[in-house]
Amino acid sequence: MDVIDIKGDGAASLMPLLTNWSLSDSEGMQSDRLSLTFSGMESQTLIPKSGAEWRVFIDGEKRGVYQISSISEYLHPVKLVVQLTPAIFCVADEKGFKEPRRRTFPPARIQDVVKAVMEPHGYEVRVSPKFAYKPTEHLNQNEETDSAFIARLAAKHDAIAKPIDRMYVFGQRGSLKTLSGNEQPVVTITPQDVQQGSAKLAHPSFVRFNGVKAHWQTPDTGLSDTQVIGSKPYFSIKDVFKHPGEAQVAAEAKLAEFKRKIQSFSATLRGQPGLFAESVMILQGFQSPRAKGRWSVDSVTLSGTRTSYTIQVEATRPI
């Protein structure tokens, strides 16, 4: 029985030739990626169209709508490797999605900036309430693609931004799937679900900062000072901000990042439904008391053949 099913223009003819595949679903700034390998001479006559939309199901679970972004034809041995992404894609790139830009944005709200940048590309934009009405300062897009610019804005607020299906979502960790209208699952993982020897808890050995210092200097008046949050030991942000409010936001985001990365979990799991980036994961039956509690899935990479697959999962503690 096939564990993967793909529907769309040209997919049905290629599916019998599928030999292996990999799907990465990340909570980070990168959009999800799907790679499909089709083998055999017949694949040379069945090359799909760039930009074609394929709906992907794994274990009967919908993983999203993807568009073909690139195709590589290997001559010996003969195989076809098709790469897909959920980003709105067009070979001609008439709307300049892949084009670096230089422009400025006046003070506004995060929601306004994200919509101004992404709606012209055809995305429905959704911004979580935590960030939607936060004010932005004068922003410069310096020879960056639109996605890189918004990713940089998200990083300033310890947020994440990425395309999901035909939407572009901007929000806090754990909220993107909900913003896109998909239910955020809770998954319980036991030792029986884990490939032997692969489950690992990482405890970073570097200094664990309990506070952050962010320096600011107002260009018009020359006034300067430092925003300090938390307690010792402090991490000092190298950038100099334009006023106290901007420095405070940056300091809070950095401290939240440190707290989130105190522990991490990684493992290779047997294939099973329910695991997405931002899933809430509960480890049950493991001997270490530090494994207990809720984990936030940062990324999953599903890979396999037509009949079986495994999942590489990485998770950290929720904020």
mmCIF file of C-alpha atoms in Angstrom:
data_model
loop_
_atom_site.group_PDB
_atom_site.id
_atom_site.type_symbol
_atom_site.label_atom_id
_atom_site.label_comp_id
_atom_site.label_asym_id
_atom_site.label_seq_id
_atom_site.Cartn_x
_atom_site.Cartn_y
_atom_site.Cartn_z
ATOM 1 C CA MET A 1 0.000 0.000 0.000
ATOM 2 C CA ASP A 2 1.364 3.426 -0.987
ATOM 3 C CA VAL A 3 2.053 5.776 1.934
ATOM 4 C CA ILE A 4 2.279 8.814 -0.353
ATOM 5 C CA ASP A 5 -0.352 10.053 -2.771
ATOM 6 C CA ILE A 6 0.012 12.995 -5.136
ATOM 7 C CA LYS A 7 -2.808 14.555 -7.119
ATOM 8 C CA GLY A 8 -2.440 17.120 -9.892
ATOM 9 C CA ASP A 9 -1.581 17.662 -13.532
ATOM 10 C CA GLY A 10 0.669 14.789 -14.678
ATOM 11 C CA ALA A 11 1.103 13.258 -11.223
ATOM 12 C CA ALA A 12 -0.924 10.081 -11.806
ATOM 13 C CA SER A 13 1.287 8.957 -14.705
ATOM 14 C CA LEU A 14 4.486 9.504 -12.718
ATOM 15 C CA MET A 15 3.414 7.920 -9.418
ATOM 16 C CA PRO A 16 4.156 4.291 -10.481
ATOM 17 C CA LEU A 17 7.757 5.428 -11.194
ATOM 18 C CA LEU A 18 8.305 7.025 -7.765
ATOM 19 C CA THR A 19 11.296 5.474 -5.981
ATOM 20 C CA ASN A 20 11.975 7.870 -3.090
ATOM 21 C CA TRP A 21 10.884 11.211 -1.697
ATOM 22 C CA SER A 22 11.617 13.735 1.043
ATOM 23 C CA LEU A 23 9.453 16.455 2.568
ATOM 24 C CA SER A 24 10.802 19.077 4.965
ATOM 25 C CA ASP A 25 8.404 21.034 7.148
ATOM 26 C CA SER A 26 10.194 23.690 9.155
ATOM 27 C CA GLU A 27 9.088 26.240 11.724
ATOM 28 C CA GLY A 28 11.881 28.501 10.563
ATOM 29 C CA MET A 29 11.981 31.106 7.768
ATOM 30 C CA GLN A 30 12.429 28.569 4.984
ATOM 31 C CA SER A 31 9.346 27.480 3.103
ATOM 32 C CA ASP A 32 8.546 23.778 3.090
ATOM 33 C CA ARG A 33 10.296 21.673 0.462
ATOM 34 C CA LEU A 34 9.260 18.487 -1.302
ATOM 35 C CA SER A 35 11.611 16.389 -3.442
ATOM 36 C CA LEU A 36 10.381 13.475 -5.576
ATOM 37 C CA THR A 37 12.568 11.020 -7.509
ATOM 38 C CA PHE A 38 11.086 9.078 -10.428
ATOM 39 C CA SER A 39 13.191 6.363 -12.091
ATOM 40 C CA GLY A 40 13.081 4.587 -15.452
ATOM 41 C CA MET A 41 13.118 5.453 -19.146
ATOM 42 C CA GLU A 42 9.412 6.307 -19.115
ATOM 43 C CA SER A 43 10.085 9.272 -16.810
ATOM 44 C CA GLN A 44 11.822 11.078 -19.702
ATOM 45 C CA THR A 45 8.534 11.232 -21.591
ATOM 46 C CA LEU A 46 6.472 12.384 -18.590
ATOM 47 C CA ILE A 47 8.237 15.601 -17.547
ATOM 48 C CA PRO A 48 5.629 17.741 -15.731
ATOM 49 C CA LYS A 49 5.150 21.457 -16.241
ATOM 50 C CA SER A 50 6.991 23.941 -14.034
ATOM 51 C CA GLY A 51 4.490 25.717 -11.811
ATOM 52 C CA ALA A 52 1.994 22.832 -11.885
ATOM 53 C CA GLU A 53 0.130 22.423 -8.589
ATOM 54 C CA TRP A 54 0.227 19.059 -6.835
ATOM 55 C CA ARG A 55 -1.711 18.183 -3.666
ATOM 56 C CA VAL A 56 0.289 15.921 -1.372
ATOM 57 C CA PHE A 57 -1.057 13.319 1.081
ATOM 58 C CA ILE A 58 1.094 11.132 3.343
ATOM 59 C CA ASP A 59 -0.530 8.333 5.355
ATOM 60 C CA GLY A 60 -3.860 9.777 4.223
ATOM 61 C CA GLU A 61 -3.010 13.138 5.817
ATOM 62 C CA LYS A 62 -2.951 16.284 3.670
ATOM 63 C CA ARG A 63 0.488 17.916 3.759
ATOM 64 C CA GLY A 64 -0.384 20.890 1.559
ATOM 65 C CA VAL A 65 -0.571 22.223 -1.978
ATOM 66 C CA TYR A 66 2.805 22.474 -3.684
ATOM 67 C CA GLN A 67 4.012 23.910 -6.964
ATOM 68 C CA ILE A 68 6.797 22.495 -9.124
ATOM 69 C CA SER A 69 9.770 24.838 -8.869
ATOM 70 C CA SER A 70 12.537 22.883 -10.623
ATOM 71 C CA ILE A 71 13.129 19.649 -12.511
ATOM 72 C CA SER A 72 16.434 17.806 -12.957
ATOM 73 C CA GLU A 73 16.764 15.054 -15.570
ATOM 74 C CA TYR A 74 19.559 12.551 -14.939
ATOM 75 C CA LEU A 75 20.820 10.679 -17.989
ATOM 76 C CA HIS A 76 22.572 7.617 -16.512
ATOM 77 C CA PRO A 77 20.989 5.966 -14.715
ATOM 78 C CA VAL A 78 17.816 7.608 -15.951
ATOM 79 C CA LYS A 79 15.794 9.425 -13.312
ATOM 80 C CA LEU A 80 13.774 12.581 -12.816
ATOM 81 C CA VAL A 81 14.063 14.688 -9.654
ATOM 82 C CA VAL A 82 11.179 17.125 -9.137
ATOM 83 C CA GLN A 83 11.456 19.871 -6.496
ATOM 84 C CA LEU A 84 8.307 21.556 -5.185
ATOM 85 C CA THR A 85 7.587 24.457 -2.834
ATOM 86 C CA PRO A 86 4.393 25.963 -1.385
ATOM 87 C CA ALA A 87 5.572 29.445 -2.392
ATOM 88 C CA ILE A 88 3.593 30.977 -5.235
ATOM 89 C CA PHE A 89 5.871 30.195 -8.147
ATOM 90 C CA CYS A 90 6.133 31.309 -11.740
ATOM 91 C CA VAL A 91 9.056 30.657 -14.083
ATOM 92 C CA ALA A 92 8.723 34.152 -15.585
ATOM 93 C CA ASP A 93 8.537 35.694 -12.064
ATOM 94 C CA GLU A 94 6.484 38.577 -13.439
ATOM 95 C CA LYS A 95 5.736 39.885 -9.929
ATOM 96 C CA GLY A 96 9.390 39.876 -8.878
ATOM 97 C CA PHE A 97 9.139 37.415 -5.992
ATOM 98 C CA LYS A 98 12.788 36.376 -6.465
ATOM 99 C CA GLU A 99 14.011 39.873 -7.288
ATOM 100 C CA PRO A 100 16.174 41.761 -4.715
ATOM 101 C CA ARG A 101 14.692 45.183 -3.995
ATOM 102 C CA ARG A 102 15.799 48.458 -2.472
ATOM 103 C CA ARG A 103 12.981 50.516 -0.944
ATOM 104 C CA THR A 104 11.806 52.110 2.282
ATOM 105 C CA PHE A 105 8.669 51.836 4.407
ATOM 106 C CA PRO A 106 7.414 54.679 6.644
ATOM 107 C CA PRO A 107 6.439 53.956 10.272
ATOM 108 C CA ALA A 108 3.396 51.673 10.302
ATOM 109 C CA ARG A 109 2.210 48.421 11.891
ATOM 110 C CA ILE A 110 3.702 44.979 11.269
ATOM 111 C CA GLN A 111 0.454 43.836 9.673
ATOM 112 C CA ASP A 112 0.527 46.751 7.221
ATOM 113 C CA VAL A 113 4.125 46.054 6.177
ATOM 114 C CA VAL A 114 3.628 42.322 5.642
ATOM 115 C CA LYS A 115 0.489 42.925 3.580
ATOM 116 C CA ALA A 116 2.150 45.647 1.493
ATOM 117 C CA VAL A 117 4.997 43.280 0.629
ATOM 118 C CA MET A 118 3.241 39.938 0.174
ATOM 119 C CA GLU A 119 -0.267 40.678 -1.123
ATOM 120 C CA PRO A 120 1.049 41.868 -4.544
ATOM 121 C CA HIS A 121 2.470 38.339 -5.001
ATOM 122 C CA GLY A 122 -1.000 36.830 -4.664
ATOM 123 C CA TYR A 123 -0.819 35.690 -1.065
ATOM 124 C CA GLU A 124 -3.589 35.960 1.477
ATOM 125 C CA VAL A 125 -1.712 37.438 4.447
ATOM 126 C CA ARG A 126 -2.460 36.465 8.043
ATOM 127 C CA VAL A 127 -0.630 38.005 11.006
ATOM 128 C CA SER A 128 -1.176 36.771 14.564
ATOM 129 C CA PRO A 129 -2.804 39.254 16.968
ATOM 130 C CA LYS A 130 0.365 39.334 19.095
ATOM 131 C CA PHE A 131 2.208 41.123 16.261
ATOM 132 C CA ALA A 132 -0.443 42.572 13.946
ATOM 133 C CA TYR A 133 -0.699 46.009 15.576
ATOM 134 C CA LYS A 134 2.861 46.368 16.835
ATOM 135 C CA PRO A 135 4.345 49.599 15.474
ATOM 136 C CA THR A 136 7.321 49.535 13.133
ATOM 137 C CA GLU A 137 9.910 52.225 12.670
ATOM 138 C CA HIS A 138 11.190 53.491 9.346
ATOM 139 C CA LEU A 139 12.269 50.257 7.574
ATOM 140 C CA ASN A 140 14.781 49.799 4.768
ATOM 141 C CA GLN A 141 14.767 46.878 2.354
ATOM 142 C CA ASN A 142 18.385 46.734 1.204
ATOM 143 C CA GLU A 143 18.849 44.616 -1.920
ATOM 144 C CA GLU A 144 16.804 41.799 -0.381
ATOM 145 C CA THR A 145 14.074 39.640 -1.810
ATOM 146 C CA ASP A 146 10.659 40.299 -0.316
ATOM 147 C CA SER A 147 10.712 37.006 1.583
ATOM 148 C CA ALA A 148 14.177 37.757 3.032
ATOM 149 C CA PHE A 149 13.040 41.225 4.122
ATOM 150 C CA ILE A 150 9.955 39.913 5.936
ATOM 151 C CA ALA A 151 12.025 37.103 7.473
ATOM 152 C CA ARG A 152 14.398 39.721 8.880
ATOM 153 C CA LEU A 153 11.453 41.675 10.300
ATOM 154 C CA ALA A 154 10.151 38.481 11.911
ATOM 155 C CA ALA A 155 13.532 37.679 13.448
ATOM 156 C CA LYS A 156 13.574 41.076 15.183
ATOM 157 C CA HIS A 157 10.453 40.035 17.082
ATOM 158 C CA ASP A 158 11.376 36.355 17.599
ATOM 159 C CA ALA A 159 8.529 35.559 15.233
ATOM 160 C CA ILE A 160 8.442 33.354 12.169
ATOM 161 C CA ALA A 161 7.055 33.985 8.701
ATOM 162 C CA LYS A 162 6.527 31.578 5.827
ATOM 163 C CA PRO A 163 4.163 30.549 3.040
ATOM 164 C CA ILE A 164 1.659 27.788 3.796
ATOM 165 C CA ASP A 165 -0.359 26.653 0.787
ATOM 166 C CA ARG A 166 -1.520 29.941 -0.822
ATOM 167 C CA MET A 167 -1.240 31.981 2.353
ATOM 168 C CA TYR A 168 1.622 33.918 3.899
ATOM 169 C CA VAL A 169 1.545 33.749 7.686
ATOM 170 C CA PHE A 170 3.476 35.770 10.263
ATOM 171 C CA GLY A 171 3.268 34.896 13.931
ATOM 172 C CA GLN A 172 4.700 33.386 17.073
ATOM 173 C CA ARG A 173 5.932 29.821 17.250
ATOM 174 C CA GLY A 174 3.054 27.428 17.591
ATOM 175 C CA SER A 175 0.562 29.728 15.874
ATOM 176 C CA LEU A 176 1.261 29.433 12.143
ATOM 177 C CA LYS A 177 -0.733 26.276 11.458
ATOM 178 C CA THR A 178 -3.646 27.758 13.421
ATOM 179 C CA LEU A 179 -3.373 31.013 11.458
ATOM 180 C CA SER A 180 -3.561 29.068 8.215
ATOM 181 C CA GLY A 181 -6.771 27.363 9.356
ATOM 182 C CA ASN A 182 -5.194 24.000 10.173
ATOM 183 C CA GLU A 183 -5.605 22.355 13.555
ATOM 184 C CA GLN A 184 -2.460 22.228 15.686
ATOM 185 C CA PRO A 185 -2.074 18.575 16.691
ATOM 186 C CA VAL A 186 -0.757 17.146 19.960
ATOM 187 C CA VAL A 187 1.297 13.969 19.407
ATOM 188 C CA THR A 188 2.492 11.498 22.036
ATOM 189 C CA ILE A 189 5.819 9.784 21.324
ATOM 190 C CA THR A 190 6.900 6.608 23.153
ATOM 191 C CA PRO A 191 10.172 4.627 22.958
ATOM 192 C CA GLN A 192 8.418 2.207 20.599
ATOM 193 C CA ASP A 193 8.014 5.047 18.075
ATOM 194 C CA VAL A 194 11.741 5.835 18.016
ATOM 195 C CA GLN A 195 14.467 4.299 15.884
ATOM 196 C CA GLN A 196 16.840 2.689 18.380
ATOM 197 C CA GLY A 197 19.730 4.928 19.417
ATOM 198 C CA SER A 198 18.414 8.061 17.712
ATOM 199 C CA ALA A 199 16.547 9.885 20.523
ATOM 200 C CA LYS A 200 18.696 12.612 22.073
ATOM 201 C CA LEU A 201 18.299 15.482 24.521
ATOM 202 C CA ALA A 202 20.824 18.282 24.020
ATOM 203 C CA HIS A 203 21.854 20.547 26.890
ATOM 204 C CA PRO A 204 23.854 23.482 25.452
ATOM 205 C CA SER A 205 27.195 23.954 27.191
ATOM 206 C CA PHE A 206 27.517 27.651 26.388
ATOM 207 C CA VAL A 207 26.678 30.344 28.920
ATOM 208 C CA ARG A 208 22.934 30.471 29.474
ATOM 209 C CA PHE A 209 22.031 34.126 29.415
ATOM 210 C CA ASN A 210 19.346 35.267 31.815
ATOM 211 C CA GLY A 211 19.195 38.846 30.555
ATOM 212 C CA VAL A 212 19.813 41.056 27.524
ATOM 213 C CA LYS A 213 21.204 44.540 27.005
ATOM 214 C CA ALA A 214 20.249 46.578 23.936
ATOM 215 C CA HIS A 215 21.875 49.944 23.232
ATOM 216 C CA TRP A 216 20.099 52.874 21.562
ATOM 217 C CA GLN A 217 20.991 56.332 20.323
ATOM 218 C CA THR A 218 18.539 58.866 18.917
ATOM 219 C CA PRO A 219 19.963 60.364 15.670
ATOM 220 C CA ASP A 220 18.252 63.760 16.082
ATOM 221 C CA THR A 221 19.255 64.498 19.672
ATOM 222 C CA GLY A 222 22.245 62.248 20.245
ATOM 223 C CA LEU A 223 20.692 60.924 23.444
ATOM 224 C CA SER A 224 21.746 57.376 24.211
ATOM 225 C CA ASP A 225 21.262 54.705 26.848
ATOM 226 C CA THR A 226 20.854 50.963 27.309
ATOM 227 C CA GLN A 227 17.665 48.941 27.774
ATOM 228 C CA VAL A 228 18.280 46.119 30.230
ATOM 229 C CA ILE A 229 15.909 43.196 30.850
ATOM 230 C CA GLY A 230 16.339 40.063 32.932
ATOM 231 C CA SER A 231 19.308 39.393 35.201
ATOM 232 C CA LYS A 232 22.967 38.349 34.998
ATOM 233 C CA PRO A 233 24.614 36.957 32.947
ATOM 234 C CA TYR A 234 23.650 39.448 30.225
ATOM 235 C CA PHE A 235 23.920 39.133 26.472
ATOM 236 C CA SER A 236 24.696 42.415 24.698
ATOM 237 C CA ILE A 237 23.176 42.969 21.247
ATOM 238 C CA LYS A 238 25.733 44.429 18.857
ATOM 239 C CA ASP A 239 23.296 46.609 16.887
ATOM 240 C CA VAL A 240 22.571 50.142 18.088
ATOM 241 C CA PHE A 241 18.877 51.015 17.912
ATOM 242 C CA LYS A 242 17.280 54.382 17.207
ATOM 243 C CA HIS A 243 15.182 54.750 20.344
ATOM 244 C CA PRO A 244 14.306 52.943 23.620
ATOM 245 C CA GLY A 245 11.177 51.237 22.278
ATOM 246 C CA GLU A 246 13.002 49.563 19.411
ATOM 247 C CA ALA A 247 15.797 48.438 21.759
ATOM 248 C CA GLN A 248 13.245 47.031 24.233
ATOM 249 C CA VAL A 249 11.510 44.953 21.542
ATOM 250 C CA ALA A 250 14.833 43.542 20.337
ATOM 251 C CA ALA A 251 15.936 42.679 23.878
ATOM 252 C CA GLU A 252 12.674 40.893 24.680
ATOM 253 C CA ALA A 253 12.850 38.872 21.457
ATOM 254 C CA LYS A 254 16.439 37.803 22.101
ATOM 255 C CA LEU A 255 15.705 36.742 25.688
ATOM 256 C CA ALA A 256 12.707 34.698 24.516
ATOM 257 C CA GLU A 257 14.997 32.980 21.996
ATOM 258 C CA PHE A 258 17.521 32.062 24.709
ATOM 259 C CA LYS A 259 14.817 30.637 26.962
ATOM 260 C CA ARG A 260 13.409 28.549 24.114
ATOM 261 C CA LYS A 261 16.772 26.977 23.253
ATOM 262 C CA ILE A 262 17.780 25.803 26.735
ATOM 263 C CA GLN A 263 16.952 22.193 25.764
ATOM 264 C CA SER A 264 16.369 20.447 22.456
ATOM 265 C CA PHE A 265 15.174 17.005 21.406
ATOM 266 C CA SER A 266 15.893 15.110 18.204
ATOM 267 C CA ALA A 267 15.060 11.620 16.991
ATOM 268 C CA THR A 268 14.246 9.478 13.997
ATOM 269 C CA LEU A 269 10.719 8.115 14.266
ATOM 270 C CA ARG A 270 8.763 5.488 12.417
ATOM 271 C CA GLY A 271 6.338 6.997 9.922
ATOM 272 C CA GLN A 272 3.076 8.130 11.466
ATOM 273 C CA PRO A 273 0.478 10.869 10.885
ATOM 274 C CA GLY A 274 0.171 14.032 12.949
ATOM 275 C CA LEU A 275 3.718 15.398 13.020
ATOM 276 C CA PHE A 276 4.052 18.895 11.586
ATOM 277 C CA ALA A 277 6.303 21.805 12.404
ATOM 278 C CA GLU A 278 4.586 23.471 15.388
ATOM 279 C CA SER A 279 2.939 20.279 16.577
ATOM 280 C CA VAL A 280 2.939 19.956 20.340
ATOM 281 C CA MET A 281 4.779 16.767 21.262
ATOM 282 C CA ILE A 282 4.656 14.861 24.554
ATOM 283 C CA LEU A 283 7.362 12.290 25.328
ATOM 284 C CA GLN A 284 5.953 9.382 27.323
ATOM 285 C CA GLY A 285 7.708 6.334 28.764
ATOM 286 C CA PHE A 286 11.275 7.655 28.628
ATOM 287 C CA GLN A 287 13.413 7.257 31.761
ATOM 288 C CA SER A 288 14.932 10.749 31.840
ATOM 289 C CA PRO A 289 12.849 13.165 33.935
ATOM 290 C CA ARG A 290 14.061 15.953 31.626
ATOM 291 C CA ALA A 291 12.108 14.425 28.740
ATOM 292 C CA LYS A 292 8.793 15.072 30.467
ATOM 293 C CA GLY A 293 6.444 17.904 29.569
ATOM 294 C CA ARG A 294 5.475 19.568 26.344
ATOM 295 C CA TRP A 295 7.809 20.079 23.398
ATOM 296 C CA SER A 296 7.281 22.344 20.396
ATOM 297 C CA VAL A 297 8.272 20.712 17.103
ATOM 298 C CA ASP A 298 10.634 23.008 15.184
ATOM 299 C CA SER A 299 11.043 20.849 12.087
ATOM 300 C CA VAL A 300 10.162 17.483 10.631
ATOM 301 C CA THR A 301 11.678 15.803 7.606
ATOM 302 C CA LEU A 302 9.667 12.917 6.221
ATOM 303 C CA SER A 303 11.461 10.635 3.758
ATOM 304 C CA GLY A 304 10.935 7.215 2.279
ATOM 305 C CA THR A 305 9.716 5.103 -0.608
ATOM 306 C CA ARG A 306 6.223 4.459 -1.917
ATOM 307 C CA THR A 307 5.528 1.935 0.867
ATOM 308 C CA SER A 308 7.407 3.127 3.964
ATOM 309 C CA TYR A 309 8.933 6.235 5.546
ATOM 310 C CA THR A 310 10.622 7.665 8.614
ATOM 311 C CA ILE A 311 10.488 11.086 10.265
ATOM 312 C CA GLN A 312 13.434 13.099 11.512
ATOM 313 C CA VAL A 313 12.101 15.439 14.199
ATOM 314 C CA GLU A 314 13.703 18.342 16.050
ATOM 315 C CA ALA A 315 11.973 20.107 18.941
ATOM 316 C CA THR A 316 12.580 22.650 21.665
ATOM 317 C CA ARG A 317 10.649 23.736 24.709
ATOM 318 C CA PRO A 318 7.744 26.117 23.962
ATOM 319 C CA ILE A 319 8.114 29.767 24.987
#
